[in-house]
Amino acid sequence: VEERMDKLMKKAAAAPAPKEDDDNWDDDEPTTKKDQPQLLGTYRVIKDYIPDSNDDLTLILDDLVYVFKKNANGWWEGETKGVYGKFPPGHVEAVKESEF
């Protein structure tokens, strides 16, 4: 038993010590701009949109929408209130920087 314990202790001592921030999250790796979605613009909702699909974004009057993609099919993709989805662009208008 002692011999087995000695082997285990030696093996543990030989193992590299974990990093201080070794929480198994990928936040330790630096991100590059190509990894991040490109913000195309900030828009304000001018007309409510209540979708029929869970893939679509619900738009409520005066909410801000951050647009990340304008699809060829005419629908845009963006985020509002922490939710990402697609929506018809006719329900939003561009926000000028001076309005922030």
Steps between C-alpha positions, in 0.01 A plus 500: 500500500782741590672428171182579311455824695858602418435445129182710514676779689787506248255505211306789655821694565611453138170632359508864391335740739173646371495863393349736753211580261449141389120506497460305173352804324632621165525859624872449552560500123517841334229557242568655165278740311419229247357285783256773600188593303519839334244756623346659191295758685262590777132534418189608689173310468234721335228234478437192715567161345361189669642197318331169419831313524741454792787582262369853452574791730215673683519875446334744740457871423804712597724201585855511363611225262866430424522372141773251415388359165288607204390188311444480124141386561421846643496403869755631746657335804561679823475515877272680740468450875753216485305300240633432149277432199385605155246771429353707213695826463188705429435511875818692590683820412865592539604682814739793461801506732378831644189321636701283740 
